[in-house]
CSV table of C-alpha atoms and ligand atoms in Angstrom, one decimal:
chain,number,residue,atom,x,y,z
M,1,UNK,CA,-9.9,-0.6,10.9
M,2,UNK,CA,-9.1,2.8,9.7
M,3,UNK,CA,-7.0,4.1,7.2
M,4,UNK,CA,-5.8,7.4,5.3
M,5,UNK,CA,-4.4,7.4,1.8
M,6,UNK,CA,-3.4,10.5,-0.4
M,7,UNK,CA,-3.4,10.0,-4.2
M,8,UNK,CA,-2.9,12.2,-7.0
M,9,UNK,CA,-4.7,13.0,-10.5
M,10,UNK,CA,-3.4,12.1,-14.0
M,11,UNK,CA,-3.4,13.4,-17.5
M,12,UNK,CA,-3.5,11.2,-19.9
M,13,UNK,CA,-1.0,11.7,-23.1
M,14,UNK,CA,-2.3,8.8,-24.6
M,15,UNK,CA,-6.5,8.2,-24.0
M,16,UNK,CA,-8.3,5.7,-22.5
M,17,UNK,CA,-11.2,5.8,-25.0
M,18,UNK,CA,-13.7,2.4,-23.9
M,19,UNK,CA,-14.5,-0.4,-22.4
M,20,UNK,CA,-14.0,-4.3,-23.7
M,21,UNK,CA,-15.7,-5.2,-20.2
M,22,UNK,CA,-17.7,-3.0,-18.0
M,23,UNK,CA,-18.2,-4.6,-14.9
M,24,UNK,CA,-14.6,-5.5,-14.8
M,25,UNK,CA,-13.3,-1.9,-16.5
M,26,UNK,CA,-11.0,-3.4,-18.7
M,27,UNK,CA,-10.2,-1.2,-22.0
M,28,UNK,CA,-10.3,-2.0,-25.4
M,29,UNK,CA,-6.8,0.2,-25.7
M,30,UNK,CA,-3.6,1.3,-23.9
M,31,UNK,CA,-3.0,3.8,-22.5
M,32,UNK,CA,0.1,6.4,-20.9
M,33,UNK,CA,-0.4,9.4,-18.8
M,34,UNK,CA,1.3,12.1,-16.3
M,35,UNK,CA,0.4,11.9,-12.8
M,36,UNK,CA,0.0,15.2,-11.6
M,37,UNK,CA,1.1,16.8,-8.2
M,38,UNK,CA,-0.7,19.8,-7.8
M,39,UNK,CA,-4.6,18.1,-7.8
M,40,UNK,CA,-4.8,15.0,-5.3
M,41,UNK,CA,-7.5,13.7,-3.1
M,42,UNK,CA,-6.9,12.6,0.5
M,43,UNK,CA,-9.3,10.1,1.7
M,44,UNK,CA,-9.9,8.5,5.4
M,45,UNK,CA,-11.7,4.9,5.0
M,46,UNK,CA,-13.1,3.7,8.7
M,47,UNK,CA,-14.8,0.3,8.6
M,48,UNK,CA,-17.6,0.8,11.7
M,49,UNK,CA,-19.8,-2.6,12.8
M,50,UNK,CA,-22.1,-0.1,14.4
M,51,UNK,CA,-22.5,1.5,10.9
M,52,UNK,CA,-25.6,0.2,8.7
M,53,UNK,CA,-24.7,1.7,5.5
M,54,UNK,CA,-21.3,3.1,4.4
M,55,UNK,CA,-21.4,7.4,4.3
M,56,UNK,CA,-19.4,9.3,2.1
M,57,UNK,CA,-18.5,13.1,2.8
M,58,UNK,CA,-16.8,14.8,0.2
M,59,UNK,CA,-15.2,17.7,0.5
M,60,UNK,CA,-16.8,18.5,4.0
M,61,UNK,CA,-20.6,18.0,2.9
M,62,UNK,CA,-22.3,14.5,2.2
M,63,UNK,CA,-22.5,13.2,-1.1
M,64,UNK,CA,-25.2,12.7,-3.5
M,65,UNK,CA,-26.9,9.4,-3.4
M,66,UNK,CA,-25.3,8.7,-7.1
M,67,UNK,CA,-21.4,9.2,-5.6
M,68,UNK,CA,-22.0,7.2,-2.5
M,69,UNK,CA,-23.7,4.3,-4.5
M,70,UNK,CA,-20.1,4.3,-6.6
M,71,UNK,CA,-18.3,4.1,-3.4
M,72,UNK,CA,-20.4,2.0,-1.8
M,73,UNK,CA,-19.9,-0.4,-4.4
M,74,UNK,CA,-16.5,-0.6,-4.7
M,75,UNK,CA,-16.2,-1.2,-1.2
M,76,UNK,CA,-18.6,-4.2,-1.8
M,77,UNK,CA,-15.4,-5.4,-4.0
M,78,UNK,CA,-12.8,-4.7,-1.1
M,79,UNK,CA,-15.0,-6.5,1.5
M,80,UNK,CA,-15.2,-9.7,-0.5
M,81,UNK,CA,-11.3,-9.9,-1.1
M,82,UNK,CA,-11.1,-9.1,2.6
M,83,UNK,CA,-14.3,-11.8,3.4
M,84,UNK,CA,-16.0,-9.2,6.1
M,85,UNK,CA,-19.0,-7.7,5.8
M,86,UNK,CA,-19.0,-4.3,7.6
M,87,UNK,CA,-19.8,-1.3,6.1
M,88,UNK,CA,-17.2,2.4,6.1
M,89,UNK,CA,-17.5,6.0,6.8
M,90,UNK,CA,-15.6,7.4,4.0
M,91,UNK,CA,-13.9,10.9,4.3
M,92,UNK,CA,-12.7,12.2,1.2
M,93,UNK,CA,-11.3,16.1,0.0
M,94,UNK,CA,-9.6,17.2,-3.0
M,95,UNK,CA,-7.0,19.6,-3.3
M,96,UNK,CA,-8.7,21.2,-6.0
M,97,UNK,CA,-12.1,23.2,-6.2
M,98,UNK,CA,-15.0,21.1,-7.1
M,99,UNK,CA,-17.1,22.5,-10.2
M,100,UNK,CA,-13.5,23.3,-11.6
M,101,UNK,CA,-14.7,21.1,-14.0
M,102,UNK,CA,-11.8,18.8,-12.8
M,103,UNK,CA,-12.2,15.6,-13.0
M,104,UNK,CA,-11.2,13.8,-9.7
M,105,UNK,CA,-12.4,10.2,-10.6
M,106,UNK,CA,-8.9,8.8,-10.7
M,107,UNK,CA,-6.8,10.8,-7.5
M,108,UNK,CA,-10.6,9.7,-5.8
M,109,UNK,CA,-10.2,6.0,-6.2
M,110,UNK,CA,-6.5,5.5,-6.2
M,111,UNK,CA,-6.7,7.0,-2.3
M,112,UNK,CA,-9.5,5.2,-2.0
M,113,UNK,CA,-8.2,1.5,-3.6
M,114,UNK,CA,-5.1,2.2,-1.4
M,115,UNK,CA,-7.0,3.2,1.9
M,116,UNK,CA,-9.6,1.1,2.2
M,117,UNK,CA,-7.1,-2.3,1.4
M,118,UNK,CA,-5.6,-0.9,4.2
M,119,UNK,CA,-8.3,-0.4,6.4
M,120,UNK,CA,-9.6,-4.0,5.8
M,121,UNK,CA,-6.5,-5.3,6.3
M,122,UNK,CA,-5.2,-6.5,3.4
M,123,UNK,CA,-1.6,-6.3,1.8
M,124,UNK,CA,-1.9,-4.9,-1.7
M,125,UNK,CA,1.0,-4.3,-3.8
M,126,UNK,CA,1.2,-1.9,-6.5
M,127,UNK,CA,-0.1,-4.4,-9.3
M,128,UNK,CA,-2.8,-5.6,-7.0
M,129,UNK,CA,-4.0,-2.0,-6.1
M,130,UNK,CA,-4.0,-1.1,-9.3
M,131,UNK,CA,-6.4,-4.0,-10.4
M,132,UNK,CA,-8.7,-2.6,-7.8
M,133,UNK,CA,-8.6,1.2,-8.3
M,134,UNK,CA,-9.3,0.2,-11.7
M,135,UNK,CA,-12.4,-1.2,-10.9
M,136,UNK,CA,-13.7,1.9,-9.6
M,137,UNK,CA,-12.6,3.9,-12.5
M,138,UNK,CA,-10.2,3.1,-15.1
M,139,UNK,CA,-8.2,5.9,-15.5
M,140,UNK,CA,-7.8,5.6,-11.8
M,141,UNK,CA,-5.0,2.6,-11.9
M,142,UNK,CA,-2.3,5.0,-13.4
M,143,UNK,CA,-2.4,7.4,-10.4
M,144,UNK,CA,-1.1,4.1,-8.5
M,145,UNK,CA,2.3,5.1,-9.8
M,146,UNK,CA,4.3,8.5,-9.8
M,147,UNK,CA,5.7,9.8,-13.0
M,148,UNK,CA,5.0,8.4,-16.1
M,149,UNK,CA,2.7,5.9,-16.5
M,150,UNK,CA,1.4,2.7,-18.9
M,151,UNK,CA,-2.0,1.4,-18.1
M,152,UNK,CA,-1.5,-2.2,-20.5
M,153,UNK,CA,-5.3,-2.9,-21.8
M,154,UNK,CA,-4.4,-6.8,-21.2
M,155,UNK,CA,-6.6,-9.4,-23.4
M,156,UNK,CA,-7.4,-11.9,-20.5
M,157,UNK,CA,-11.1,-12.2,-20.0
M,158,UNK,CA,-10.8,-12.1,-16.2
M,159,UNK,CA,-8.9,-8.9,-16.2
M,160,UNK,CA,-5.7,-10.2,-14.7
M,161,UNK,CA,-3.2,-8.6,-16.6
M,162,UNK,CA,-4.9,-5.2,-17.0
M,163,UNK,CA,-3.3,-3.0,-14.6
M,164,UNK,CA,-0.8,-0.1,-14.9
M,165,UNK,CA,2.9,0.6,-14.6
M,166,UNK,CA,5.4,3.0,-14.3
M,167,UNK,CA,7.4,3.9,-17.2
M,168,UNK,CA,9.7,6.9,-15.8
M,169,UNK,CA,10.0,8.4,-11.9
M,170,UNK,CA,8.1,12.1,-11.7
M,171,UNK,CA,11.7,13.1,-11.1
M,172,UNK,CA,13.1,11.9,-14.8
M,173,UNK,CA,11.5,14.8,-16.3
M,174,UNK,CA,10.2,17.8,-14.9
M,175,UNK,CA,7.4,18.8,-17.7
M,176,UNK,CA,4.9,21.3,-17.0
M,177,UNK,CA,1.3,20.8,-17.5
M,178,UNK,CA,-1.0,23.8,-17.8
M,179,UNK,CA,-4.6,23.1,-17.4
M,180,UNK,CA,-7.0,25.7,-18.3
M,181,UNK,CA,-10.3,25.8,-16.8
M,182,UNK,CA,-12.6,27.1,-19.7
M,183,UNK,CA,-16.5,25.9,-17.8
M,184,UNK,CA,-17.4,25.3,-14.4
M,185,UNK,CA,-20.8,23.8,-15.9
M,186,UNK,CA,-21.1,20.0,-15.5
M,187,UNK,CA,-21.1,18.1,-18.7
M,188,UNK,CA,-23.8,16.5,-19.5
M,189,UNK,CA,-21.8,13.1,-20.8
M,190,UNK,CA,-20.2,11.7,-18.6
M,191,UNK,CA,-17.1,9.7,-19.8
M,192,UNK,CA,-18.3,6.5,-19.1
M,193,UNK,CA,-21.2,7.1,-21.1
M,194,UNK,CA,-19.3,9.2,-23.8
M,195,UNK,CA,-17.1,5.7,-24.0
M,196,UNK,CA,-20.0,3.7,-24.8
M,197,UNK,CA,-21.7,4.9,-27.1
M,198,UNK,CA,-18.5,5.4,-28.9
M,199,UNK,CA,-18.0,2.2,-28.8
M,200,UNK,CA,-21.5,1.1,-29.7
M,201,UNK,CA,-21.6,3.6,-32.5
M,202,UNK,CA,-18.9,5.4,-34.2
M,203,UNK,CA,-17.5,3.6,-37.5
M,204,UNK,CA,-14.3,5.3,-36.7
M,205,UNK,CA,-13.5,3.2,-33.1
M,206,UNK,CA,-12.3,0.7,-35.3
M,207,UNK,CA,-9.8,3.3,-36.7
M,208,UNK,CA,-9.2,4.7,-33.7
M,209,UNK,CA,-7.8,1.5,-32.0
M,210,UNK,CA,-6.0,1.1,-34.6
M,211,UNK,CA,-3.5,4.4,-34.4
M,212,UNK,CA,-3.2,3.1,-30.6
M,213,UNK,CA,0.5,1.0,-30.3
M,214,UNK,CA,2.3,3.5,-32.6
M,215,UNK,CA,1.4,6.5,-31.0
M,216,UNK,CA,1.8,4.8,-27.5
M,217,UNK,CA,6.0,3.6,-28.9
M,218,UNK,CA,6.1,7.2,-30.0
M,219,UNK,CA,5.1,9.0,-26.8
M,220,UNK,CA,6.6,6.4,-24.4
M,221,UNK,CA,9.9,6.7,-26.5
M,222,UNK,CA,9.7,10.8,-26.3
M,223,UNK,CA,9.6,10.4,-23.0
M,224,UNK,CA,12.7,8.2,-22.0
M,225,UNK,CA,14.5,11.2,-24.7
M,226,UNK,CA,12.8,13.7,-22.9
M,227,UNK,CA,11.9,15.1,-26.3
M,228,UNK,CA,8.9,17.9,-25.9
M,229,UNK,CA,8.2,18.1,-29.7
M,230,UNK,CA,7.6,14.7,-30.5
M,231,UNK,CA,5.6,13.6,-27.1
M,232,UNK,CA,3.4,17.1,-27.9
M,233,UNK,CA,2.9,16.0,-31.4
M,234,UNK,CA,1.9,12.5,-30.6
M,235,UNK,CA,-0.5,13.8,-27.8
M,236,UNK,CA,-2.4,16.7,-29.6
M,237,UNK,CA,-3.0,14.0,-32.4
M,238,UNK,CA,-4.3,11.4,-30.2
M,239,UNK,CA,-6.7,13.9,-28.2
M,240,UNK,CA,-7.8,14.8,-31.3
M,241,UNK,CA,-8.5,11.7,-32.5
M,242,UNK,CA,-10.3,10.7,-29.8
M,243,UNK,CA,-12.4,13.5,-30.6
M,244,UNK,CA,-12.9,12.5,-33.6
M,245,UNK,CA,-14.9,9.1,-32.6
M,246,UNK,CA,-17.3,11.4,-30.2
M,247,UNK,CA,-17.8,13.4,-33.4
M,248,UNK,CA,-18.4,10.4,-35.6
M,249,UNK,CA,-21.1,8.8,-32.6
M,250,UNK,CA,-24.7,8.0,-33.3
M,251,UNK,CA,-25.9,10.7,-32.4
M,252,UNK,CA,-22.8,12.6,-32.4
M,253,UNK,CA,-21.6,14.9,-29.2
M,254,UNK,CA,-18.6,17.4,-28.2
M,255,UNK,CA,-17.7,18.3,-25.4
M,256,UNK,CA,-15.6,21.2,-26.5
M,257,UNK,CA,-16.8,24.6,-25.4
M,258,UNK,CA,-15.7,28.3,-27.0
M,259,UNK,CA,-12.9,28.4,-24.0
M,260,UNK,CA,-11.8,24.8,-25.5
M,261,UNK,CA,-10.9,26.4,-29.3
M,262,UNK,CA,-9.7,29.8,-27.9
M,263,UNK,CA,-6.9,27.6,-26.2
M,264,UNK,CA,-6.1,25.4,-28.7
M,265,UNK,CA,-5.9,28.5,-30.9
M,266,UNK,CA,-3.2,30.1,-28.0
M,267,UNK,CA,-1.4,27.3,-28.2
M,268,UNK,CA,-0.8,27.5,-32.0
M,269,UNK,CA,0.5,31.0,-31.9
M,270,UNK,CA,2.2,30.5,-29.2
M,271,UNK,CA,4.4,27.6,-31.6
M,272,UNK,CA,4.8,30.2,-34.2
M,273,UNK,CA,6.1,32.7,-32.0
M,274,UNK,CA,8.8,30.2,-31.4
M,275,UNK,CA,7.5,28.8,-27.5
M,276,UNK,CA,7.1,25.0,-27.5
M,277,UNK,CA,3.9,24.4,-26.3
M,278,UNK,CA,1.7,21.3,-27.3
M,279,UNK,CA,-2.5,20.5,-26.2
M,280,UNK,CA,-4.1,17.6,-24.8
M,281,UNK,CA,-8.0,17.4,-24.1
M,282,UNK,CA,-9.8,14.9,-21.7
M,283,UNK,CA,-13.5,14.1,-22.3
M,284,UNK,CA,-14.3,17.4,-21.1
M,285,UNK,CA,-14.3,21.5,-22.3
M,286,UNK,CA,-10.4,22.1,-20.2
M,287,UNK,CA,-7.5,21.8,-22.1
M,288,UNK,CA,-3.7,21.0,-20.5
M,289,UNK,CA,-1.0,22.5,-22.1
M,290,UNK,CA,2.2,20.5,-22.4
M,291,UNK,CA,5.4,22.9,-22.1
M,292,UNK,CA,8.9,23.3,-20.6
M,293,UNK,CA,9.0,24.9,-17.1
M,294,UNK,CA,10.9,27.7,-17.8
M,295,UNK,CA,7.7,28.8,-20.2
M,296,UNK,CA,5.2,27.6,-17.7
M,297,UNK,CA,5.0,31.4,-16.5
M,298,UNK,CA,4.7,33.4,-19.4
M,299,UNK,CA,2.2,30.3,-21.2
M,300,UNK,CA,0.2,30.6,-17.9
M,301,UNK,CA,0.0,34.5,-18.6
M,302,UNK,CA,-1.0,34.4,-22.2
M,303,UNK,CA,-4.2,31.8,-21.3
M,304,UNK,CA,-5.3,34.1,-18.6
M,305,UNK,CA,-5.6,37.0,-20.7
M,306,UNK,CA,-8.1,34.5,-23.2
M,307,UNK,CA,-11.6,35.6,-21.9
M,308,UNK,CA,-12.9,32.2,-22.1
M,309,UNK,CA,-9.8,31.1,-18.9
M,310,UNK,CA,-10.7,31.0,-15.7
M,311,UNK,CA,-8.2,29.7,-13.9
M,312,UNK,CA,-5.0,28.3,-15.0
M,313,UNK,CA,-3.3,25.5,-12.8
M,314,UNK,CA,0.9,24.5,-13.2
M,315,UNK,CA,1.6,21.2,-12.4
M,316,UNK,CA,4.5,18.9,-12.9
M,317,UNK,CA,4.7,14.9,-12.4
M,318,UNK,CA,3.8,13.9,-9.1
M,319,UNK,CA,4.6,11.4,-6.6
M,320,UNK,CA,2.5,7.8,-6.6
M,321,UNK,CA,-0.4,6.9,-4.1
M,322,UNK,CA,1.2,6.8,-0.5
M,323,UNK,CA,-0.6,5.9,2.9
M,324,UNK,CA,-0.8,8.7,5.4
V,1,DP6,C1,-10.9,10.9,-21.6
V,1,DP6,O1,-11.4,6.7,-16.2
V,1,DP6,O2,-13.1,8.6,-16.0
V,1,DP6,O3,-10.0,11.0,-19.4
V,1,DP6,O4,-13.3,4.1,-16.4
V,1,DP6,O5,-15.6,4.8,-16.9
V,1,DP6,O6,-14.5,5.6,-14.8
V,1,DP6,P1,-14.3,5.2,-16.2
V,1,DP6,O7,-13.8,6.4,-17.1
V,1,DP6,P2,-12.6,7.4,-16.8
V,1,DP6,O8,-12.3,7.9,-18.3
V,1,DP6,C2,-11.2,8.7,-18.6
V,1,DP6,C3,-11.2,9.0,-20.0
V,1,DP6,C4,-10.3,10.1,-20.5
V,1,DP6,C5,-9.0,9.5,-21.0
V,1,DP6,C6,-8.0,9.0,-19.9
V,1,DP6,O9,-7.9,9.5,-18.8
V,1,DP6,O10,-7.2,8.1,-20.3
């Protein structure tokens, strides 16, 4: 009744940006993203009948009561489909270093969707496990799949068509993604709560929605061309759209910090200097720069000299969720 799963992170080119349903995490919108390989988590799930609680360790300490609730509810979700009733020590470390300001909500429950199916015995395929990652964190059910990746909001009520798939191999293009940690502080919204009181009330959501299926064609068509400019067009405007509705909220927030502009800013000059290089911004102060890997080096060397940058990670697509 044990079993180990390693799953890695995504960026997404197109944003998840709220919920139509929030016990079943089903989205109001599409959305597309790169999964990453250089930040995964690897995560042991061991149902116990000795156990009277699950545990979660995290990164080699125990976790706060908040993250093991989380856990311990999703679990509550894989017991039922499995129909047993005995509660998991859950081992989890990622390959990056917490208060990065990192987010590792979706590498953390693609491993642990995938592992604990496993552990409880059931036989998940990659639709069905990404229904259930889902349900611990949306964004979570593109890191299913390698590569590119379309998480399709669905419109049935019970979530059944809601789940993601993969729209090209990690292999079809190697991109490079520069993310530049600008704060190690924790923000003080966290998505899901940034999401819903977007939802609830910015005037612009409406507006928002609507940009979503042409700039989804758009970037899912860049990438079958493997064409840099437009998929880095189409992702800087959606990021900053999404912006946008946190900025037109009741009352309004941002999670931008100084670090956040100063990159931004890099990334212009870099464009004029005649270096293809494009943003993208999660709900969070970090910024990932889109660019070819034969710039990856010298980009990576411009944002460290920014005094905002802390650290500066490469990545390029990475692999799907795979059982150790
Ligand atoms: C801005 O998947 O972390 O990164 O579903 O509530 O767990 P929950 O939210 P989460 O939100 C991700 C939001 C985003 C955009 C994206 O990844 O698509």
């Amino acid at each position: 009744m044990q079993a180990s799963a390693k799953a890695h992170s995504n960026m997404a080119l197109i944003k998840y940006w709220g919920k139509r349903d929030e016990t079943l995490m089903l989205p109001h919108n599409s959305s597309f993203s790169v999964t990453l390989d250089a930040l995964y988590t690897t995560t042991t799930v061991a149902f116990d009948a000795a156990l009277d609680h699950d545990i979660l360790i995290l990164n080699g300490r125990e976790a706060e009561e908040k993250a093991r609730l989380k856990v311990s509810r999703f679990l509550d979700i894989v017991r039922e489909m499995a129909g047993m009733n005995i509660h998991a020590k859950v081992t989890s470390q990622n390959s990056f270093p917490t208060g990065a300001g990192l987010a590792s909500s979706a590498s953390g429950f693609a491993a642990l969707a995938c592992a604990a199916s496993k552990a409880a015995g059931l036989e998940l395929d990659g639709k069905a496990l990404s229904m259930l990652a889902r349900r611990g964190s949306g964004s979570a059910c593109r890191s299913i799949y390698g590569g590119f990746v379309e998480w399709q909001k669905g419109v049935k009520l019970d979530g059944s068509d809601s789940y993601a798939k993969p729209v090209a191999p990690p292999e079809h293009w190697p991109l490079s993604l520069l993310i530049a940690t600008v704060s190690d502080k924790q923000k003080k919204i966290s998505s899901r709560e940034g999401m819903a009181k977007t939802v609830a009330t910015s005037p612009f959501y409406n507006s928002w929605l609507n940009t979503i299926e042409e700039d989804l064609a758009q970037a899912k068509a860049a990438v079958q061309n493997r064409d840099l400019d437009t998929l880095g067009k189409v992702a800087e405007r959606n990021a900053l759209r999404m912006h946008a509705t946190m900025l037109s909220a009741d009352p309004p927030f941002l999670y931008w910090q100084k670090g956040t502009i100063a990159v931004i800013r890099e990334v212009e000059s870099l464009r004029e200097s005649g270096i293809p290089a494009y943003f993208t911004i999660d709900a969070g102060a970090n910024v990932a720069v889109l660019c070819e890997p034969s710039h990856a080096a010298q980009i990576k060397e411009k944002l460290l000299r920014l005094r905002e940058v802390q650290h500066v990670i490469v990545s390029g697509p990475g692999p799907g969720v795979t059982l150790l």
